[in-house]
């Protein structure tokens, strides 16, 4: 069986939740490529086997940008903050989706300073990262920080609607800045 056919079978097994069958097939494959390895990483992760995915990743000889991104995103999705942060720091090439996921994880964990520092290091910040940081500031009562951040964003139109929604949740005893 060639590598393309084998990768298709791996994907089929993992989508069906049969990672054990995918593992057996993987052991018989003489040739493996980036798709092979990424399929296994995603398969483990989507089937709730993050520890297997992390072990598999750590055993990989040749890690690619996509394999790094997969494990960082999966750690973020599973709220495994420390592992995600360590992997992110060691990534040879950082993807914008990994940055956004880590900003979200930091924000959800209440680590707003870390989220802000990460955004400041990003070459290009997507709107999702700004929204997540502003939501974190707003939900935690840091209205002044939210305003300063909002004022510093060049493309504020997309953020404006979200910010208004979050501020509608702030108790009336607080005085959020007006538009």
Tab-separated table of N, CA and C in Angstrom:
chain	number	residue	atom	x	y	z
A	1	UNK	N	0.852	-1.172	0.000
A	1	UNK	CA	0.000	0.000	0.000
A	1	UNK	C	0.902	1.240	0.000
A	2	UNK	N	0.612	2.208	-0.880
A	2	UNK	CA	1.434	3.418	-0.931
A	2	UNK	C	1.053	4.362	0.211
A	3	UNK	N	1.865	5.393	0.411
A	3	UNK	CA	1.693	6.282	1.556
A	3	UNK	C	0.371	7.057	1.489
A	4	UNK	N	-0.077	7.425	0.305
A	4	UNK	CA	-1.343	8.158	0.173
A	4	UNK	C	-2.518	7.277	0.600
A	5	UNK	N	-2.537	6.052	0.130
A	5	UNK	CA	-3.611	5.127	0.511
A	5	UNK	C	-3.567	4.834	2.011
A	6	UNK	N	-2.369	4.641	2.533
A	6	UNK	CA	-2.228	4.366	3.963
A	6	UNK	C	-2.692	5.565	4.797
A	7	UNK	N	-2.354	6.777	4.356
A	7	UNK	CA	-2.802	7.972	5.070
A	7	UNK	C	-4.324	8.086	5.068
A	8	UNK	N	-4.932	7.713	3.958
A	8	UNK	CA	-6.392	7.729	3.868
A	8	UNK	C	-6.993	6.746	4.864
A	9	UNK	N	-6.394	5.572	4.961
A	9	UNK	CA	-6.870	4.577	5.934
A	9	UNK	C	-6.666	5.073	7.369
A	10	UNK	N	-5.510	5.692	7.635
A	10	UNK	CA	-5.265	6.247	8.974
A	10	UNK	C	-6.342	7.262	9.336
A	11	UNK	N	-6.626	8.165	8.408
A	11	UNK	CA	-7.644	9.187	8.656
A	11	UNK	C	-9.008	8.550	8.899
A	12	UNK	N	-9.331	7.523	8.131
A	12	UNK	CA	-10.607	6.828	8.291
A	12	UNK	C	-10.701	6.198	9.675
A	13	UNK	N	-9.647	5.509	10.077
A	13	UNK	CA	-9.639	4.881	11.402
A	13	UNK	C	-9.768	5.918	12.513
A	14	UNK	N	-8.986	6.997	12.428
A	14	UNK	CA	-9.025	7.973	13.515
A	14	UNK	C	-10.357	8.716	13.557
A	15	UNK	N	-10.931	9.014	12.399
A	15	UNK	CA	-12.245	9.668	12.381
A	15	UNK	C	-13.321	8.776	12.981
A	16	UNK	N	-13.146	7.472	12.830
A	16	UNK	CA	-14.106	6.512	13.389
A	16	UNK	C	-13.824	6.218	14.863
A	17	UNK	N	-12.771	6.839	15.410
A	17	UNK	CA	-12.436	6.612	16.812
A	17	UNK	C	-11.618	5.363	17.059
A	18	UNK	N	-11.080	4.769	16.009
A	18	UNK	CA	-10.312	3.522	16.122
A	18	UNK	C	-8.810	3.812	16.084
A	19	UNK	N	-8.313	4.513	17.087
A	19	UNK	CA	-6.886	4.847	17.082
A	19	UNK	C	-6.014	3.606	17.250
A	20	UNK	N	-6.554	2.569	17.882
A	20	UNK	CA	-5.780	1.332	18.021
A	20	UNK	C	-5.518	0.698	16.654
A	21	UNK	N	-6.519	0.701	15.780
A	21	UNK	CA	-6.324	0.175	14.423
A	21	UNK	C	-5.376	1.070	13.633
A	22	UNK	N	-5.484	2.385	13.841
A	22	UNK	CA	-4.576	3.315	13.162
A	22	UNK	C	-3.132	3.062	13.601
A	23	UNK	N	-2.940	2.789	14.893
A	23	UNK	CA	-1.589	2.495	15.397
A	23	UNK	C	-1.026	1.233	14.753
A	24	UNK	N	-1.861	0.202	14.640
A	24	UNK	CA	-1.391	-1.042	14.023
A	24	UNK	C	-1.013	-0.816	12.561
A	25	UNK	N	-1.827	-0.033	11.848
A	25	UNK	CA	-1.506	0.279	10.460
A	25	UNK	C	-0.209	1.084	10.379
A	26	UNK	N	-0.052	2.050	11.263
A	26	UNK	CA	1.149	2.885	11.278
A	26	UNK	C	2.413	2.034	11.447
A	27	UNK	N	2.328	1.026	12.299
A	27	UNK	CA	3.484	0.149	12.528
A	27	UNK	C	3.892	-0.617	11.276
A	28	UNK	N	2.961	-0.852	10.381
A	28	UNK	CA	3.269	-1.618	9.165
A	28	UNK	C	3.709	-0.736	7.997
A	29	UNK	N	3.615	0.574	8.176
A	29	UNK	CA	3.919	1.489	7.069
A	29	UNK	C	5.427	1.688	6.925
A	30	UNK	N	6.013	1.285	5.800
A	30	UNK	CA	7.450	1.497	5.603
A	30	UNK	C	7.782	2.966	5.332
A	31	UNK	N	6.850	3.689	4.713
A	31	UNK	CA	7.051	5.112	4.428
A	31	UNK	C	6.013	5.936	5.176
A	32	UNK	N	6.494	7.006	5.803
A	32	UNK	CA	5.607	7.930	6.505
A	32	UNK	C	5.982	9.338	6.071
A	33	UNK	N	4.978	10.186	5.950
A	33	UNK	CA	5.260	11.569	5.590
A	33	UNK	C	4.610	12.500	6.612
A	34	UNK	N	4.670	13.790	6.333
A	34	UNK	CA	4.105	14.787	7.241
A	34	UNK	C	2.621	14.544	7.474
A	35	UNK	N	1.909	14.173	6.434
A	35	UNK	CA	0.471	13.910	6.551
A	35	UNK	C	0.225	12.728	7.486
A	36	UNK	N	1.050	11.710	7.383
A	36	UNK	CA	0.922	10.532	8.248
A	36	UNK	C	0.989	10.941	9.714
A	37	UNK	N	2.031	11.685	10.047
A	37	UNK	CA	2.258	12.062	11.442
A	37	UNK	C	1.182	13.022	11.944
A	38	UNK	N	0.826	13.997	11.122
A	38	UNK	CA	-0.214	14.945	11.522
A	38	UNK	C	-1.563	14.256	11.687
A	39	UNK	N	-1.846	13.271	10.849
A	39	UNK	CA	-3.097	12.519	10.960
A	39	UNK	C	-3.175	11.812	12.305
A	40	UNK	N	-2.076	11.223	12.728
A	40	UNK	CA	-2.063	10.546	14.025
A	40	UNK	C	-2.220	11.550	15.169
A	41	UNK	N	-1.530	12.690	15.085
A	41	UNK	CA	-1.651	13.708	16.138
A	41	UNK	C	-3.090	14.195	16.269
A	42	UNK	N	-3.690	14.529	15.144
A	42	UNK	CA	-5.075	15.006	15.153
A	42	UNK	C	-6.009	13.890	15.615
A	43	UNK	N	-5.768	12.680	15.146
A	43	UNK	CA	-6.608	11.550	15.531
A	43	UNK	C	-6.610	11.306	17.027
A	44	UNK	N	-5.420	11.281	17.619
A	44	UNK	CA	-5.352	11.117	19.073
A	44	UNK	C	-6.109	12.243	19.773
A	45	UNK	N	-5.853	13.462	19.351
A	45	UNK	CA	-6.450	14.623	20.011
A	45	UNK	C	-7.963	14.631	19.896
A	46	UNK	N	-8.473	14.368	18.706
A	46	UNK	CA	-9.920	14.401	18.504
A	46	UNK	C	-10.637	13.264	19.212
A	47	UNK	N	-9.904	12.247	19.574
A	47	UNK	CA	-10.507	11.122	20.281
A	47	UNK	C	-10.230	11.175	21.779
A	48	UNK	N	-9.863	12.358	22.262
A	48	UNK	CA	-9.669	12.546	23.697
A	48	UNK	C	-8.412	11.911	24.249
A	49	UNK	N	-7.436	11.662	23.397
A	49	UNK	CA	-6.195	11.018	23.829
A	49	UNK	C	-5.017	11.998	23.708
A	50	UNK	N	-5.143	13.132	24.390
A	50	UNK	CA	-4.118	14.166	24.312
A	50	UNK	C	-2.763	13.657	24.800
A	51	UNK	N	-2.759	12.858	25.846
A	51	UNK	CA	-1.480	12.338	26.350
A	51	UNK	C	-0.777	11.482	25.303
A	52	UNK	N	-1.535	10.668	24.577
A	52	UNK	CA	-0.939	9.878	23.496
A	52	UNK	C	-0.411	10.794	22.400
A	53	UNK	N	-1.163	11.850	22.095
A	53	UNK	CA	-0.719	12.800	21.065
A	53	UNK	C	0.591	13.459	21.485
A	54	UNK	N	0.676	13.866	22.742
A	54	UNK	CA	1.903	14.508	23.229
A	54	UNK	C	3.077	13.534	23.215
A	55	UNK	N	2.829	12.297	23.630
A	55	UNK	CA	3.893	11.294	23.605
A	55	UNK	C	4.344	11.041	22.171
A	56	UNK	N	3.390	10.887	21.264
A	56	UNK	CA	3.696	10.657	19.853
A	56	UNK	C	4.515	11.820	19.299
A	57	UNK	N	4.105	13.043	19.626
A	57	UNK	CA	4.819	14.231	19.161
A	57	UNK	C	6.256	14.248	19.683
A	58	UNK	N	6.416	13.938	20.952
A	58	UNK	CA	7.759	13.980	21.553
A	58	UNK	C	8.666	12.893	20.990
A	59	UNK	N	8.082	11.816	20.481
A	59	UNK	CA	8.865	10.739	19.882
A	59	UNK	C	9.180	10.982	18.403
A	60	UNK	N	8.524	11.960	17.800
A	60	UNK	CA	8.742	12.236	16.375
A	60	UNK	C	10.159	12.759	16.153
A	61	UNK	N	10.832	12.212	15.150
A	61	UNK	CA	12.186	12.681	14.821
A	61	UNK	C	12.157	13.994	14.063
A	62	UNK	N	11.213	14.114	13.157
A	62	UNK	CA	11.129	15.310	12.316
A	62	UNK	C	9.797	16.006	12.573
A	63	UNK	N	9.855	17.063	13.364
A	63	UNK	CA	8.646	17.830	13.655
A	63	UNK	C	8.526	18.962	12.645
A	64	UNK	N	7.323	19.158	12.162
A	64	UNK	CA	7.072	20.209	11.177
A	64	UNK	C	6.313	21.358	11.842
A	65	UNK	N	6.195	22.457	11.122
A	65	UNK	CA	5.428	23.595	11.638
A	65	UNK	C	3.992	23.178	11.936
A	66	UNK	N	3.425	22.342	11.077
A	66	UNK	CA	2.039	21.920	11.306
A	66	UNK	C	1.924	21.009	12.527
A	67	UNK	N	2.897	20.123	12.749
A	67	UNK	CA	2.813	19.250	13.927
A	67	UNK	C	2.945	20.063	15.217
A	68	UNK	N	3.824	21.061	15.212
A	68	UNK	CA	3.940	21.950	16.379
A	68	UNK	C	2.609	22.652	16.628
A	69	UNK	N	2.026	23.195	15.572
A	69	UNK	CA	0.757	23.919	15.719
A	69	UNK	C	-0.349	23.011	16.232
A	70	UNK	N	-0.400	21.794	15.727
A	70	UNK	CA	-1.441	20.856	16.160
A	70	UNK	C	-1.361	20.619	17.660
A	71	UNK	N	-0.176	20.328	18.182
A	71	UNK	CA	-0.091	20.011	19.613
A	71	UNK	C	-0.338	21.241	20.477
A	72	UNK	N	0.120	22.408	20.051
A	72	UNK	CA	-0.152	23.621	20.836
A	72	UNK	C	-1.652	23.905	20.851
A	73	UNK	N	-2.287	23.836	19.692
A	73	UNK	CA	-3.730	24.085	19.625
A	73	UNK	C	-4.516	23.069	20.448
A	74	UNK	N	-4.105	21.811	20.398
A	74	UNK	CA	-4.815	20.786	21.169
A	74	UNK	C	-4.619	20.976	22.669
A	75	UNK	N	-3.426	21.377	23.087
A	75	UNK	CA	-3.212	21.676	24.508
A	75	UNK	C	-4.100	22.839	24.936
A	76	UNK	N	-4.199	23.853	24.090
A	76	UNK	CA	-5.067	24.991	24.399
A	76	UNK	C	-6.525	24.557	24.465
A	77	UNK	N	-6.940	23.757	23.501
A	77	UNK	CA	-8.330	23.304	23.478
A	77	UNK	C	-8.667	22.482	24.722
A	78	UNK	N	-7.693	21.763	25.239
A	78	UNK	CA	-7.905	20.932	26.423
A	78	UNK	C	-7.513	21.639	27.718
A	79	UNK	N	-7.228	22.941	27.613
A	79	UNK	CA	-6.897	23.786	28.764
A	79	UNK	C	-5.683	23.284	29.543
A	80	UNK	N	-4.694	22.795	28.833
A	80	UNK	CA	-3.445	22.340	29.447
A	80	UNK	C	-2.435	23.479	29.281
A	81	UNK	N	-2.542	24.474	30.162
A	81	UNK	CA	-1.814	25.726	30.021
A	81	UNK	C	-0.304	25.566	30.051
A	82	UNK	N	0.211	24.879	31.050
A	82	UNK	CA	1.669	24.794	31.190
A	82	UNK	C	2.319	24.108	29.993
A	83	UNK	N	1.750	23.009	29.553
A	83	UNK	CA	2.306	22.285	28.404
A	83	UNK	C	2.215	23.134	27.140
A	84	UNK	N	1.082	23.812	26.963
A	84	UNK	CA	0.915	24.676	25.783
A	84	UNK	C	1.955	25.783	25.776
A	85	UNK	N	2.193	26.392	26.931
A	85	UNK	CA	3.162	27.490	27.016
A	85	UNK	C	4.577	27.004	26.721
A	86	UNK	N	4.944	25.844	27.257
A	86	UNK	CA	6.288	25.295	27.009
A	86	UNK	C	6.463	24.957	25.531
A	87	UNK	N	5.482	24.282	24.955
A	87	UNK	CA	5.562	23.944	23.532
A	87	UNK	C	5.633	25.205	22.677
A	88	UNK	N	4.806	26.186	23.022
A	88	UNK	CA	4.778	27.436	22.257
A	88	UNK	C	6.145	28.122	22.284
A	89	UNK	N	6.765	28.150	23.455
A	89	UNK	CA	8.082	28.792	23.580
A	89	UNK	C	9.147	28.070	22.770
A	90	UNK	N	8.966	26.793	22.541
A	90	UNK	CA	9.958	26.005	21.807
A	90	UNK	C	9.659	25.871	20.319
A	91	UNK	N	8.536	26.431	19.875
A	91	UNK	CA	8.175	26.327	18.457
A	91	UNK	C	9.203	27.050	17.600
A	92	UNK	N	9.745	26.372	16.591
A	92	UNK	CA	10.699	27.055	15.712
A	92	UNK	C	10.031	28.104	14.829
A	93	UNK	N	8.788	27.884	14.465
A	93	UNK	CA	8.044	28.818	13.627
A	93	UNK	C	6.648	28.943	14.221
A	94	UNK	N	6.328	30.125	14.718
A	94	UNK	CA	5.067	30.333	15.419
A	94	UNK	C	3.970	30.702	14.424
A	95	UNK	N	2.847	30.010	14.512
A	95	UNK	CA	1.714	30.303	13.630
A	95	UNK	C	0.755	31.268	14.320
A	96	UNK	N	0.009	32.013	13.534
A	96	UNK	CA	-0.951	32.964	14.105
A	96	UNK	C	-2.063	32.230	14.850
A	97	UNK	N	-2.444	31.043	14.372
A	97	UNK	CA	-3.496	30.291	15.064
A	97	UNK	C	-3.016	29.806	16.430
A	98	UNK	N	-1.738	29.449	16.541
A	98	UNK	CA	-1.189	29.048	17.837
A	98	UNK	C	-1.163	30.232	18.791
A	99	UNK	N	-0.780	31.397	18.282
A	99	UNK	CA	-0.774	32.609	19.108
A	99	UNK	C	-2.174	32.920	19.614
A	100	UNK	N	-3.140	32.907	18.720
A	100	UNK	CA	-4.517	33.222	19.098
A	100	UNK	C	-5.044	32.226	20.128
A	101	UNK	N	-4.728	30.957	19.950
A	101	UNK	CA	-5.183	29.936	20.899
A	101	UNK	C	-4.562	30.146	22.268
A	102	UNK	N	-3.284	30.500	22.301
A	102	UNK	CA	-2.625	30.718	23.585
A	102	UNK	C	-3.131	31.996	24.249
A	103	UNK	N	-3.404	33.037	23.478
A	103	UNK	CA	-4.012	34.255	24.037
A	103	UNK	C	-5.344	33.892	24.683
A	104	UNK	N	-6.140	33.090	23.992
A	104	UNK	CA	-7.432	32.669	24.540
A	104	UNK	C	-7.253	31.870	25.825
A	105	UNK	N	-6.308	30.945	25.832
A	105	UNK	CA	-6.080	30.124	27.018
A	105	UNK	C	-5.610	30.974	28.190
A	106	UNK	N	-4.679	31.890	27.948
A	106	UNK	CA	-4.235	32.799	29.008
A	106	UNK	C	-5.410	33.613	29.547
A	107	UNK	N	-6.220	34.138	28.653
A	107	UNK	CA	-7.346	34.973	29.068
A	107	UNK	C	-8.348	34.168	29.886
A	108	UNK	N	-8.689	32.977	29.416
A	108	UNK	CA	-9.630	32.130	30.147
A	108	UNK	C	-9.084	31.714	31.504
A	109	UNK	N	-7.767	31.672	31.623
A	109	UNK	CA	-7.130	31.303	32.888
A	109	UNK	C	-6.921	32.508	33.791
A	110	UNK	N	-7.330	33.697	33.331
A	110	UNK	CA	-7.164	34.907	34.127
A	110	UNK	C	-5.772	35.503	34.061
A	111	UNK	N	-4.946	35.017	33.158
A	111	UNK	CA	-3.571	35.504	33.024
A	111	UNK	C	-3.526	36.596	31.953
A	112	UNK	N	-4.142	37.726	32.284
A	112	UNK	CA	-4.299	38.803	31.305
A	112	UNK	C	-2.976	39.469	30.948
A	113	UNK	N	-2.067	39.581	31.910
A	113	UNK	CA	-0.769	40.183	31.607
A	113	UNK	C	-0.001	39.317	30.609
A	114	UNK	N	-0.051	38.000	30.782
A	114	UNK	CA	0.619	37.094	29.856
A	114	UNK	C	-0.011	37.174	28.468
A	115	UNK	N	-1.340	37.265	28.430
A	115	UNK	CA	-2.032	37.393	27.143
A	115	UNK	C	-1.607	38.677	26.442
A	116	UNK	N	-1.539	39.774	27.197
A	116	UNK	CA	-1.141	41.065	26.623
A	116	UNK	C	0.300	41.012	26.117
A	117	UNK	N	1.191	40.415	26.906
A	117	UNK	CA	2.598	40.318	26.492
A	117	UNK	C	2.743	39.494	25.220
A	118	UNK	N	1.972	38.439	25.105
A	118	UNK	CA	2.027	37.618	23.899
A	118	UNK	C	1.546	38.416	22.687
A	119	UNK	N	0.459	39.142	22.846
A	119	UNK	CA	-0.050	39.975	21.749
A	119	UNK	C	0.996	40.998	21.325
A	120	UNK	N	1.684	41.579	22.284
A	120	UNK	CA	2.697	42.587	21.962
A	120	UNK	C	3.878	41.995	21.198
A	121	UNK	N	4.110	40.703	21.338
A	121	UNK	CA	5.213	40.047	20.618
A	121	UNK	C	4.799	39.543	19.238
A	122	UNK	N	3.497	39.499	18.973
A	122	UNK	CA	3.014	38.982	17.690
A	122	UNK	C	3.308	39.983	16.576
A	123	UNK	N	3.736	39.475	15.428
A	123	UNK	CA	4.000	40.337	14.281
A	123	UNK	C	2.712	40.925	13.727
A	124	UNK	N	1.692	40.095	13.628
A	124	UNK	CA	0.394	40.552	13.136
A	124	UNK	C	-0.672	39.966	14.048
A	125	UNK	N	-1.429	40.834	14.684
A	125	UNK	CA	-2.442	40.394	15.638
A	125	UNK	C	-3.788	40.307	14.929
A	126	UNK	N	-4.413	39.134	15.021
A	126	UNK	CA	-5.724	38.989	14.397
A	126	UNK	C	-6.807	39.526	15.327
A	127	UNK	N	-7.960	39.757	14.766
A	127	UNK	CA	-9.060	40.365	15.511
A	127	UNK	C	-9.533	39.459	16.647
A	128	UNK	N	-9.429	38.145	16.468
A	128	UNK	CA	-9.851	37.209	17.520
A	128	UNK	C	-9.006	37.389	18.777
A	129	UNK	N	-7.718	37.620	18.616
A	129	UNK	CA	-6.842	37.817	19.778
A	129	UNK	C	-7.199	39.103	20.514
A	130	UNK	N	-7.423	40.187	19.747
A	130	UNK	CA	-7.828	41.449	20.386
A	130	UNK	C	-9.155	41.260	21.119
A	131	UNK	N	-10.109	40.618	20.472
A	131	UNK	CA	-11.416	40.405	21.093
A	131	UNK	C	-11.290	39.620	22.389
A	132	UNK	N	-10.475	38.583	22.378
A	132	UNK	CA	-10.320	37.760	23.570
A	132	UNK	C	-9.704	38.568	24.711
A	133	UNK	N	-8.675	39.354	24.413
A	133	UNK	CA	-8.041	40.164	25.455
A	133	UNK	C	-9.020	41.202	26.001
A	134	UNK	N	-9.736	41.880	25.124
A	134	UNK	CA	-10.714	42.875	25.573
A	134	UNK	C	-11.821	42.232	26.401
A	135	UNK	N	-12.257	41.054	25.991
A	135	UNK	CA	-13.271	40.334	26.766
A	135	UNK	C	-12.733	40.004	28.155
A	136	UNK	N	-11.494	39.554	28.217
A	136	UNK	CA	-10.885	39.239	29.508
A	136	UNK	C	-10.807	40.452	30.416
A	137	UNK	N	-10.348	41.566	29.872
A	137	UNK	CA	-10.301	42.801	30.660
A	137	UNK	C	-11.695	43.183	31.145
A	138	UNK	N	-12.655	43.168	30.247
A	138	UNK	CA	-14.012	43.602	30.581
A	138	UNK	C	-14.658	42.705	31.625
A	139	UNK	N	-14.562	41.401	31.420
A	139	UNK	CA	-15.204	40.463	32.347
A	139	UNK	C	-14.559	40.461	33.724
A	140	UNK	N	-13.303	40.881	33.795
A	140	UNK	CA	-12.613	40.924	35.084
A	140	UNK	C	-12.623	42.318	35.700
A	141	UNK	N	-13.366	43.248	35.090
A	141	UNK	CA	-13.527	44.575	35.666
A	141	UNK	C	-12.398	45.552	35.385
A	142	UNK	N	-11.528	45.240	34.434
A	142	UNK	CA	-10.412	46.133	34.105
A	142	UNK	C	-10.801	47.042	32.937
A	143	UNK	N	-11.763	47.911	33.203
A	143	UNK	CA	-12.308	48.756	32.133
A	143	UNK	C	-11.277	49.733	31.593
A	144	UNK	N	-10.434	50.286	32.462
A	144	UNK	CA	-9.411	51.228	31.988
A	144	UNK	C	-8.429	50.538	31.050
A	145	UNK	N	-8.034	49.313	31.401
A	145	UNK	CA	-7.128	48.558	30.526
A	145	UNK	C	-7.807	48.241	29.196
A	146	UNK	N	-9.088	47.911	29.267
A	146	UNK	CA	-9.833	47.622	28.038
A	146	UNK	C	-9.893	48.863	27.151
A	147	UNK	N	-10.128	50.029	27.755
A	147	UNK	CA	-10.212	51.261	26.967
A	147	UNK	C	-8.867	51.600	26.332
A	148	UNK	N	-7.796	51.514	27.119
A	148	UNK	CA	-6.460	51.805	26.570
A	148	UNK	C	-6.130	50.855	25.424
A	149	UNK	N	-6.450	49.595	25.604
A	149	UNK	CA	-6.183	48.611	24.553
A	149	UNK	C	-7.029	48.909	23.324
A	150	UNK	N	-8.304	49.163	23.549
A	150	UNK	CA	-9.208	49.465	22.439
A	150	UNK	C	-8.725	50.686	21.659
A	151	UNK	N	-8.303	51.722	22.372
A	151	UNK	CA	-7.824	52.942	21.713
A	151	UNK	C	-6.581	52.687	20.870
A	152	UNK	N	-5.811	51.672	21.232
A	152	UNK	CA	-4.582	51.369	20.504
A	152	UNK	C	-4.758	50.452	19.308
A	153	UNK	N	-5.957	49.937	19.114
A	153	UNK	CA	-6.207	49.011	18.002
A	153	UNK	C	-6.546	49.815	16.754
A	154	UNK	N	-5.861	49.527	15.674
A	154	UNK	CA	-6.092	50.289	14.441
A	154	UNK	C	-7.406	49.909	13.753
A	155	UNK	N	-7.800	48.651	13.821
A	155	UNK	CA	-9.045	48.216	13.157
A	155	UNK	C	-10.108	47.964	14.213
A	156	UNK	N	-10.671	49.047	14.744
A	156	UNK	CA	-11.580	48.941	15.879
A	156	UNK	C	-13.010	48.583	15.514
A	157	UNK	N	-13.404	48.706	14.274
A	157	UNK	CA	-14.803	48.464	13.922
A	157	UNK	C	-15.270	47.073	14.315
A	158	UNK	N	-14.432	46.045	14.056
A	158	UNK	CA	-14.821	44.670	14.381
A	158	UNK	C	-14.903	44.455	15.886
A	159	UNK	N	-14.085	45.182	16.630
A	159	UNK	CA	-14.012	45.005	18.074
A	159	UNK	C	-15.149	45.743	18.771
A	160	UNK	N	-15.610	46.826	18.205
A	160	UNK	CA	-16.592	47.698	18.836
A	160	UNK	C	-17.842	46.954	19.281
A	161	UNK	N	-18.420	46.150	18.411
A	161	UNK	CA	-19.664	45.447	18.724
A	161	UNK	C	-19.452	44.493	19.889
A	162	UNK	N	-18.376	43.733	19.862
A	162	UNK	CA	-18.106	42.788	20.944
A	162	UNK	C	-17.933	43.514	22.269
A	163	UNK	N	-17.215	44.604	22.262
A	163	UNK	CA	-16.961	45.348	23.486
A	163	UNK	C	-18.256	45.892	24.079
A	164	UNK	N	-19.146	46.366	23.234
A	164	UNK	CA	-20.438	46.859	23.719
A	164	UNK	C	-21.230	45.733	24.399
A	165	UNK	N	-21.167	44.544	23.837
A	165	UNK	CA	-21.866	43.405	24.433
A	165	UNK	C	-21.294	43.095	25.812
A	166	UNK	N	-19.971	43.043	25.919
A	166	UNK	CA	-19.363	42.734	27.211
A	166	UNK	C	-19.669	43.811	28.238
A	167	UNK	N	-19.652	45.055	27.820
A	167	UNK	CA	-19.926	46.118	28.777
A	167	UNK	C	-21.381	46.148	29.200
A	168	UNK	N	-22.246	45.558	28.434
A	168	UNK	CA	-23.640	45.479	28.858
A	168	UNK	C	-23.778	44.526	30.046
A	169	UNK	N	-22.788	43.673	30.258
A	169	UNK	CA	-22.818	42.736	31.387
A	169	UNK	C	-22.238	43.336	32.663
A	170	UNK	N	-21.535	44.444	32.548
A	170	UNK	CA	-20.897	45.052	33.718
A	170	UNK	C	-21.987	45.641	34.611
A	171	UNK	N	-21.895	45.412	35.921
A	171	UNK	CA	-22.911	45.971	36.821
A	171	UNK	C	-23.007	47.490	36.670
A	172	UNK	N	-24.196	48.012	36.835
A	172	UNK	CA	-24.433	49.447	36.653
A	172	UNK	C	-23.680	50.292	37.679
A	173	UNK	N	-23.253	49.709	38.785
A	173	UNK	CA	-22.501	50.475	39.778
A	173	UNK	C	-21.121	50.851	39.255
A	174	UNK	N	-20.619	50.091	38.281
A	174	UNK	CA	-19.344	50.435	37.653
A	174	UNK	C	-19.632	51.453	36.560
A	175	UNK	N	-18.669	52.273	36.258
A	175	UNK	CA	-18.881	53.299	35.239
A	175	UNK	C	-17.933	53.070	34.073
A	176	UNK	N	-18.305	52.152	33.154
A	176	UNK	CA	-17.430	51.952	31.997
A	176	UNK	C	-17.425	53.206	31.140
A	177	UNK	N	-16.323	53.421	30.479
A	177	UNK	CA	-16.215	54.627	29.650
A	177	UNK	C	-17.240	54.584	28.546
A	178	UNK	N	-17.723	55.733	28.163
A	178	UNK	CA	-18.755	55.792	27.120
A	178	UNK	C	-18.121	56.039	25.766
A	179	UNK	N	-18.862	55.689	24.743
A	179	UNK	CA	-18.352	55.841	23.375
A	179	UNK	C	-18.710	57.198	22.874
